[in-house]
mmCIF file of C-alpha atoms in Angstrom:
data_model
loop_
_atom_site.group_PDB
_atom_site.id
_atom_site.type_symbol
_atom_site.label_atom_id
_atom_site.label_comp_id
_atom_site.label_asym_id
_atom_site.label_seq_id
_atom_site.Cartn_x
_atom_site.Cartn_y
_atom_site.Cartn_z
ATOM 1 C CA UNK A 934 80.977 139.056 138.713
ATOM 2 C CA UNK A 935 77.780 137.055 137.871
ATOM 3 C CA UNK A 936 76.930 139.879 135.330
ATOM 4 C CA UNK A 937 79.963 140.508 133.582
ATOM 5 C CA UNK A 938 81.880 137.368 133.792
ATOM 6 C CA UNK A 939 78.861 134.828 132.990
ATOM 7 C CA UNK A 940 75.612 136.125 131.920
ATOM 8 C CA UNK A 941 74.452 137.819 129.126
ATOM 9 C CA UNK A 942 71.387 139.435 127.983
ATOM 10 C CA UNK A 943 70.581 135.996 126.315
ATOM 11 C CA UNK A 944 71.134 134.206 129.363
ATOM 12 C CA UNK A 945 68.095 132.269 131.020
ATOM 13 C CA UNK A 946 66.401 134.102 134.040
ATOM 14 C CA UNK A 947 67.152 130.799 136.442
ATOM 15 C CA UNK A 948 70.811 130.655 135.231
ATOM 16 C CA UNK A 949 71.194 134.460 136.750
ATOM 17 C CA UNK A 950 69.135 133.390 139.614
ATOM 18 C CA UNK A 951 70.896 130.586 140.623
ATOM 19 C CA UNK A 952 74.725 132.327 140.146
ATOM 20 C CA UNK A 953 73.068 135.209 142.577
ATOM 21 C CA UNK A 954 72.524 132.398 144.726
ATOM 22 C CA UNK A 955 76.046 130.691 145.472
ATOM 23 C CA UNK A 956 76.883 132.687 148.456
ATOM 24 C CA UNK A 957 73.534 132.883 149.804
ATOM 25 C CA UNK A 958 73.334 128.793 149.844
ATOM 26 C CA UNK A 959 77.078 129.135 151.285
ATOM 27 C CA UNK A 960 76.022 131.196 154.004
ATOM 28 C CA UNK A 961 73.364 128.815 154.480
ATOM 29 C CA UNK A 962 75.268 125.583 154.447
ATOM 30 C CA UNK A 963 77.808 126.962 157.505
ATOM 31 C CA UNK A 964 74.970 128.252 159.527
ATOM 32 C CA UNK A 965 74.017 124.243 159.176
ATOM 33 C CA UNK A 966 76.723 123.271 159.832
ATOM 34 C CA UNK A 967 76.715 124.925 163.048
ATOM 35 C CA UNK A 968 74.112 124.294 164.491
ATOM 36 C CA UNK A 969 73.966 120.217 163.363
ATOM 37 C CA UNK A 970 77.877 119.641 164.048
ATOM 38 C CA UNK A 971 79.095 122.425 166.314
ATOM 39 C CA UNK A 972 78.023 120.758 169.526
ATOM 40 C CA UNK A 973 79.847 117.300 168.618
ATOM 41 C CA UNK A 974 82.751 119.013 167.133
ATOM 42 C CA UNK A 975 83.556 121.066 170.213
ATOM 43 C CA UNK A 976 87.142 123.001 170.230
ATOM 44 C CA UNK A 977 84.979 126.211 169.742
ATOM 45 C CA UNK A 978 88.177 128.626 169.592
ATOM 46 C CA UNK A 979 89.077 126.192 166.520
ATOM 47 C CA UNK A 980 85.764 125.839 165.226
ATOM 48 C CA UNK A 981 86.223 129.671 164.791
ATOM 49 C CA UNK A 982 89.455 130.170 163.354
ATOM 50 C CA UNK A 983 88.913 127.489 160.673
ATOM 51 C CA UNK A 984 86.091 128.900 158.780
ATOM 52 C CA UNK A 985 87.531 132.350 159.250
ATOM 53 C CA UNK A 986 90.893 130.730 157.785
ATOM 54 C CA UNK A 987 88.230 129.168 154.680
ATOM 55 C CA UNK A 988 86.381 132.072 154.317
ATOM 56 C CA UNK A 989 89.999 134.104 153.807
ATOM 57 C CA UNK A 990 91.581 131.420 151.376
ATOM 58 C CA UNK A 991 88.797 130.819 149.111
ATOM 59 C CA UNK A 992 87.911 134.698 149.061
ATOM 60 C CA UNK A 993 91.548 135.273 148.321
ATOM 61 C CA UNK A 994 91.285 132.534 145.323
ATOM 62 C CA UNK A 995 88.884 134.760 143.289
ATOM 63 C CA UNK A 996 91.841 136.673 142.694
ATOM 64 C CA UNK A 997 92.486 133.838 139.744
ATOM 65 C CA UNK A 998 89.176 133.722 138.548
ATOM 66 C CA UNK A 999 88.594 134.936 134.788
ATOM 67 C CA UNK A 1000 85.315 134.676 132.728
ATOM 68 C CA UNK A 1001 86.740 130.985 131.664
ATOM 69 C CA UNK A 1002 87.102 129.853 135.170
ATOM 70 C CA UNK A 1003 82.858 129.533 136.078
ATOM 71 C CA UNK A 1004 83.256 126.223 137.900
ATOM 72 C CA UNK A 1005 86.304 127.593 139.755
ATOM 73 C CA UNK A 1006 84.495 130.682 140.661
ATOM 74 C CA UNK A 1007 81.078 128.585 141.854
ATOM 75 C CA UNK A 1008 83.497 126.605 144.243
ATOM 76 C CA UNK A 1009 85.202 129.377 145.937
ATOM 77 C CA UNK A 1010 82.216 131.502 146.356
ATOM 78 C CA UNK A 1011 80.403 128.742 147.894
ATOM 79 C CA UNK A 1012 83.167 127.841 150.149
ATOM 80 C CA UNK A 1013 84.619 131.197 150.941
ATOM 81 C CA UNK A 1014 80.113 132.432 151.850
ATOM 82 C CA UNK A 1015 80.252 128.513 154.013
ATOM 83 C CA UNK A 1016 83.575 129.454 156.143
ATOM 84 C CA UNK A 1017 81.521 133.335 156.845
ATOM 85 C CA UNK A 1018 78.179 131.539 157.568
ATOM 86 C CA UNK A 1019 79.494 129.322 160.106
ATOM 87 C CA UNK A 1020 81.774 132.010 161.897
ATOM 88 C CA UNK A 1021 79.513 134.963 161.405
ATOM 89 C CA UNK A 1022 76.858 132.889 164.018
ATOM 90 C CA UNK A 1023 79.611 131.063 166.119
ATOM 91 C CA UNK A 1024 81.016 135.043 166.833
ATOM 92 C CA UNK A 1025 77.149 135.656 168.156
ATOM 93 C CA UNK A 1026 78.206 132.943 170.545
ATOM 94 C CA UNK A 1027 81.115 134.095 171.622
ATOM 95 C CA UNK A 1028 80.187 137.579 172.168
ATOM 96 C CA UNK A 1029 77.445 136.173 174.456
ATOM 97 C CA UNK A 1030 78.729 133.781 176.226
ATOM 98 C CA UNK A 1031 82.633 136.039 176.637
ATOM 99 C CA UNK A 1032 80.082 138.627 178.514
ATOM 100 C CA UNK A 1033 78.951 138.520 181.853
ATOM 101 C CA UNK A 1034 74.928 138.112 181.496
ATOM 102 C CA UNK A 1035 74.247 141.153 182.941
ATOM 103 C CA UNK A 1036 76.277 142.949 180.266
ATOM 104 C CA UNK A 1037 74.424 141.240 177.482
ATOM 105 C CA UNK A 1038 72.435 144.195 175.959
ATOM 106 C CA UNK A 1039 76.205 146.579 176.406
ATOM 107 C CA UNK A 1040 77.843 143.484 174.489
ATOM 108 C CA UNK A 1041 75.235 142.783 171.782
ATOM 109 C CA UNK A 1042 74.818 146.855 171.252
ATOM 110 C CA UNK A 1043 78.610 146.613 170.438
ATOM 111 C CA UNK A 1044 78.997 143.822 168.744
ATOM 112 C CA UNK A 1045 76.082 145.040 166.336
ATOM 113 C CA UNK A 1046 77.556 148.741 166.072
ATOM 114 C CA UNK A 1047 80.926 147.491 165.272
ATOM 115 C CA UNK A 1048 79.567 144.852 162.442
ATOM 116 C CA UNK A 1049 77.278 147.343 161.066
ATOM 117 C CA UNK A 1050 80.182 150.140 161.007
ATOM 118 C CA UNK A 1051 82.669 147.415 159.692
ATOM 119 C CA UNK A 1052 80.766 146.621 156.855
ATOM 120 C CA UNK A 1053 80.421 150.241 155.701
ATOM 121 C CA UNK A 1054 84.057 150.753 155.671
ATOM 122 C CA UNK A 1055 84.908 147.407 154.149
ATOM 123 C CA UNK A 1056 81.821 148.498 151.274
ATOM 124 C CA UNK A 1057 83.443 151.783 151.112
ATOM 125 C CA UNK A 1058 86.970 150.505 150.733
ATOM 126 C CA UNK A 1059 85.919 147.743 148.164
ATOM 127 C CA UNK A 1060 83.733 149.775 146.181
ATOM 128 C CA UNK A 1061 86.362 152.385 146.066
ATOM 129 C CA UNK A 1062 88.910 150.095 144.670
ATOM 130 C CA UNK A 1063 86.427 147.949 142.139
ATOM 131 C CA UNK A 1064 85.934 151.679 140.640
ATOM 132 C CA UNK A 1065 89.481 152.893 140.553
ATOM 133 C CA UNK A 1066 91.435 150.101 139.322
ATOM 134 C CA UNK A 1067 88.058 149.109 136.888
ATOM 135 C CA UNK A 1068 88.220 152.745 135.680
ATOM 136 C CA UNK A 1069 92.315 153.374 135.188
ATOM 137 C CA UNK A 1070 92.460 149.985 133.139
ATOM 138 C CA UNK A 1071 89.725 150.399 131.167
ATOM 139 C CA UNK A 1072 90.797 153.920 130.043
ATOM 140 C CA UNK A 1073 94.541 152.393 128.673
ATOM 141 C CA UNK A 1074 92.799 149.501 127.415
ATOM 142 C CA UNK A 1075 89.388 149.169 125.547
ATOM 143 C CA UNK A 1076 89.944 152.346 122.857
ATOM 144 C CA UNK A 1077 93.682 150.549 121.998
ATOM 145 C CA UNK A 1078 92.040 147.025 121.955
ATOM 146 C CA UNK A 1079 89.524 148.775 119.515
ATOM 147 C CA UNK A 1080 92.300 150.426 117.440
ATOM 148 C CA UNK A 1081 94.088 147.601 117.192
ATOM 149 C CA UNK A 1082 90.772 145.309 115.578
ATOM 150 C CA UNK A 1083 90.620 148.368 113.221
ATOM 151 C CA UNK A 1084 89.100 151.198 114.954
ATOM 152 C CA UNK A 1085 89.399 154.991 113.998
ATOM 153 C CA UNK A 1086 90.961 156.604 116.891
ATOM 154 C CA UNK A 1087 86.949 158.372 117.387
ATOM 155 C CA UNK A 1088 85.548 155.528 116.621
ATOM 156 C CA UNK A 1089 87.494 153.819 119.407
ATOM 157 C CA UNK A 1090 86.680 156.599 121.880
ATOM 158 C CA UNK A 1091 82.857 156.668 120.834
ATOM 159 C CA UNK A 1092 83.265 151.900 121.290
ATOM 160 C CA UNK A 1093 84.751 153.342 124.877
ATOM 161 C CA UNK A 1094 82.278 155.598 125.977
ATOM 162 C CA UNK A 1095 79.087 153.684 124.017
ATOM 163 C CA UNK A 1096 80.086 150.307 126.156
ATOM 164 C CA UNK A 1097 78.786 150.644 129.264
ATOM 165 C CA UNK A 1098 75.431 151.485 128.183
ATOM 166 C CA UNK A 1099 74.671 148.731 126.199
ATOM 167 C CA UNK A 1100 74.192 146.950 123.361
ATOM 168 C CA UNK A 1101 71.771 149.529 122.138
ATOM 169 C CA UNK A 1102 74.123 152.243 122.224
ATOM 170 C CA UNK A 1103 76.874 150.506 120.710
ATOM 171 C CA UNK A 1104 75.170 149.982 118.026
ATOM 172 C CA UNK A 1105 74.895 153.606 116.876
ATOM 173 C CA UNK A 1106 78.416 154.014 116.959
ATOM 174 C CA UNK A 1107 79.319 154.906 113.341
ATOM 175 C CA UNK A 1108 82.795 152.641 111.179
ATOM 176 C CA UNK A 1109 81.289 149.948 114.142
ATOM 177 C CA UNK A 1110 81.913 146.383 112.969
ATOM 178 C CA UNK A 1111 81.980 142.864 114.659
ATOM 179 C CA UNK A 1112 85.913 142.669 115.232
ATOM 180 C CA UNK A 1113 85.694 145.938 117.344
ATOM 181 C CA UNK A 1114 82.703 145.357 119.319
ATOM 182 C CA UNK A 1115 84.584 142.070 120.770
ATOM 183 C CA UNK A 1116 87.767 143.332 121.016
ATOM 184 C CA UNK A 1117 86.463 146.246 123.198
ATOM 185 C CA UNK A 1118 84.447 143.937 124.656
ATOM 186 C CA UNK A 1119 86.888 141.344 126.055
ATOM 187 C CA UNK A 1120 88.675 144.274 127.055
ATOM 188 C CA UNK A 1121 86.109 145.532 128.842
ATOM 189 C CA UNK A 1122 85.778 142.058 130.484
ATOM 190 C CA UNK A 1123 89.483 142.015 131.771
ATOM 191 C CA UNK A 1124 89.111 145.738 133.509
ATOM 192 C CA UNK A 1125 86.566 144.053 135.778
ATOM 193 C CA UNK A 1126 89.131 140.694 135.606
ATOM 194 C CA UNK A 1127 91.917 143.523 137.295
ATOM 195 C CA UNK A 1128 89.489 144.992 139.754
ATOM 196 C CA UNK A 1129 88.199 141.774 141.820
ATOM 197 C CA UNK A 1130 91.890 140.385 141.359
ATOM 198 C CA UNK A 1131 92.674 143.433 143.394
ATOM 199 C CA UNK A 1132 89.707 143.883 146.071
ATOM 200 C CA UNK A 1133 90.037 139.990 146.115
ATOM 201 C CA UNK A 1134 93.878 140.456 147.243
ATOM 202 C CA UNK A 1135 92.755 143.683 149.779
ATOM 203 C CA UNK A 1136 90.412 140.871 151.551
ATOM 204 C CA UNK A 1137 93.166 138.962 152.593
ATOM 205 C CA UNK A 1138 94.854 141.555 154.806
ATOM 206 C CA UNK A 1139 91.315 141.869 156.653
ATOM 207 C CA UNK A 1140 90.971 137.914 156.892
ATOM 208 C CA UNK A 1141 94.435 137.723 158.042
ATOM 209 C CA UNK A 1142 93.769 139.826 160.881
ATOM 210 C CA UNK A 1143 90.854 138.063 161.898
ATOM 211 C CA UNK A 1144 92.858 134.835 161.704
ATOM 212 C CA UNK A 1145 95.042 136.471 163.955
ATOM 213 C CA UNK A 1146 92.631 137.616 166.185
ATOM 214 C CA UNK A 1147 90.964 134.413 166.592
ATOM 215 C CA UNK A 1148 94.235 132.725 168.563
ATOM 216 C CA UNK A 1149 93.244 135.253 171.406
ATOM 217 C CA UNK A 1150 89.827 133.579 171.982
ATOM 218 C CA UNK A 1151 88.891 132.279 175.270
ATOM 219 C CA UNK A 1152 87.616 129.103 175.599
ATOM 220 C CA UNK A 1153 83.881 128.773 176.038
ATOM 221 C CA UNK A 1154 83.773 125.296 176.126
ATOM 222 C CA UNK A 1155 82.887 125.581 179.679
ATOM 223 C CA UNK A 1156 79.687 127.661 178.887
ATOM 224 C CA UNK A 1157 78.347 125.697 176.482
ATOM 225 C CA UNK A 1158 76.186 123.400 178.358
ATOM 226 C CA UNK A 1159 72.572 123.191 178.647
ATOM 227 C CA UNK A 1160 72.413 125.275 181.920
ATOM 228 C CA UNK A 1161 69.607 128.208 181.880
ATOM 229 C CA UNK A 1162 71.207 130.946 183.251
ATOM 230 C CA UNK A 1163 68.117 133.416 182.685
ATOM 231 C CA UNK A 1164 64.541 132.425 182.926
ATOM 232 C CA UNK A 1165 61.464 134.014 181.980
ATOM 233 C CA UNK A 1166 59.735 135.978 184.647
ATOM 234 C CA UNK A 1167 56.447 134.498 183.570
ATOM 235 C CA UNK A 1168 58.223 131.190 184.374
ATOM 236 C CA UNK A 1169 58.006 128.773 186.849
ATOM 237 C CA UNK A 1170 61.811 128.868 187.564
ATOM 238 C CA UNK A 1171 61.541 132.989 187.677
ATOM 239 C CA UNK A 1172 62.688 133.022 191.208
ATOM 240 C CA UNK A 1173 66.128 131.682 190.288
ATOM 241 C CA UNK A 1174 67.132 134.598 188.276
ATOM 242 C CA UNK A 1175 69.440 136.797 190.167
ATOM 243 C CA UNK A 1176 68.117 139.809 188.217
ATOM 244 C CA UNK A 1177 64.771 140.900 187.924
#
């Protein structure tokens, strides 16, 4: 999105830098959060389901987002990354403290496994559909945008083909003038607009099942006080560990 919607080559180095950067400082933010509210806040099944619910609305929003929307787009990236930072570590929580302790390692294997082998089918799925639906509208669209700001029908096809490769390339294309260079372009533009409006849209049925999911937490409340339950064996209090 940062590279298509609002960066060019002309663009200044920190400008790309910091649009790379909105969900990282997102994820950031709800990992703060966390850890500076989460203990005052308490309700930890809530404290859950709300940033899942977040990260689910405002990832759905980028469904509306267009090239003219860069504010919009900042907000909802920022807020969708805040809602994942502060449930991705609150779900490390709650996957240690919903297993008995001596089934830590079994839980954390499977919680790891299953986030690992989650995100390579959600990648798959999303990368899948970015290239499909980017692919089948740019095909119907950029070589008639082209004809229609005055393009040859070859002409159009070589402004279709020359586009993704740059400016250089474009540039050889022969009958190439101004009018069809930006029509393709913005054309261009819009089969990327079509293909996050859709993966945007797929996201939702995953967040909505995770909203779902959440109202069949237990509480933890109960286990989240500062009682040690494990000590170091190098520790004085070693003795009161009822493994060793």
């Amino acid at each position: 999105m940062v590279g298509v919607y609002f960066t060019t080559e002309a663009t200044p180095r920190h400008i790309v830098y910091l649009l790379s950067a909105v969900q990282d400082f997102g994820i950031f933010t709800g990992a703060m959060l966390l850890s500076f509210l989460g203990k005052h806040i308490g309700h930890w099944k809530w404290q859950l389901g709300v940033p899942v619910t977040i990260m689910t609305i405002f990832g759905g929003l980028l469904a509306i987002i267009t090239p003219e929307k860069k504010s919009e787009a900042i907000a909802f990236a920022f807020l969708s990354a805040t809602g994942y930072g502060y449930a991705q570590y609150l779900s490390i929580a709650y996957i240690q403290f919903g297993a008995d302790q001596s089934e830590l390692g079994i839980a954390g294997g499977l919680a790891g496994v299953a986030r690992y082998a989650g995100g390579a089918v959600a990648v798959a799925i999303f990368s899948t559909i970015l290239s499909t639906t980017q692919s089948k509208y740019a095909i119907t669209h950029v070589a008639a945008a082209a004809e229609a700001a005055g393009a040859s029908p070859e002409t159009a096809q070589a402004v279709f083909a020359a586009l993704p490769l740059g400016a250089a390339a474009l540039e050889k294309v022969p009958g190439l003038t101004t009018a069809i260079a930006a029509a393709a372009g913005i054309a261009l533009v819009q089969s990327y607009v079509e293909a996050v409006k859709t993966i945007a849209l797929a996201s939702l049925a995953f967040g909505g099942l995770a909203m779902i999911a959440c109202l069949f937490l237990e509480d933890i409340g109960p286990k989240m006080t500062p009682k040690i339950e494990v000590f170091l064996e190098n520790d004085v209090q070693a003795e009161k560990n009822k493994f060793h």
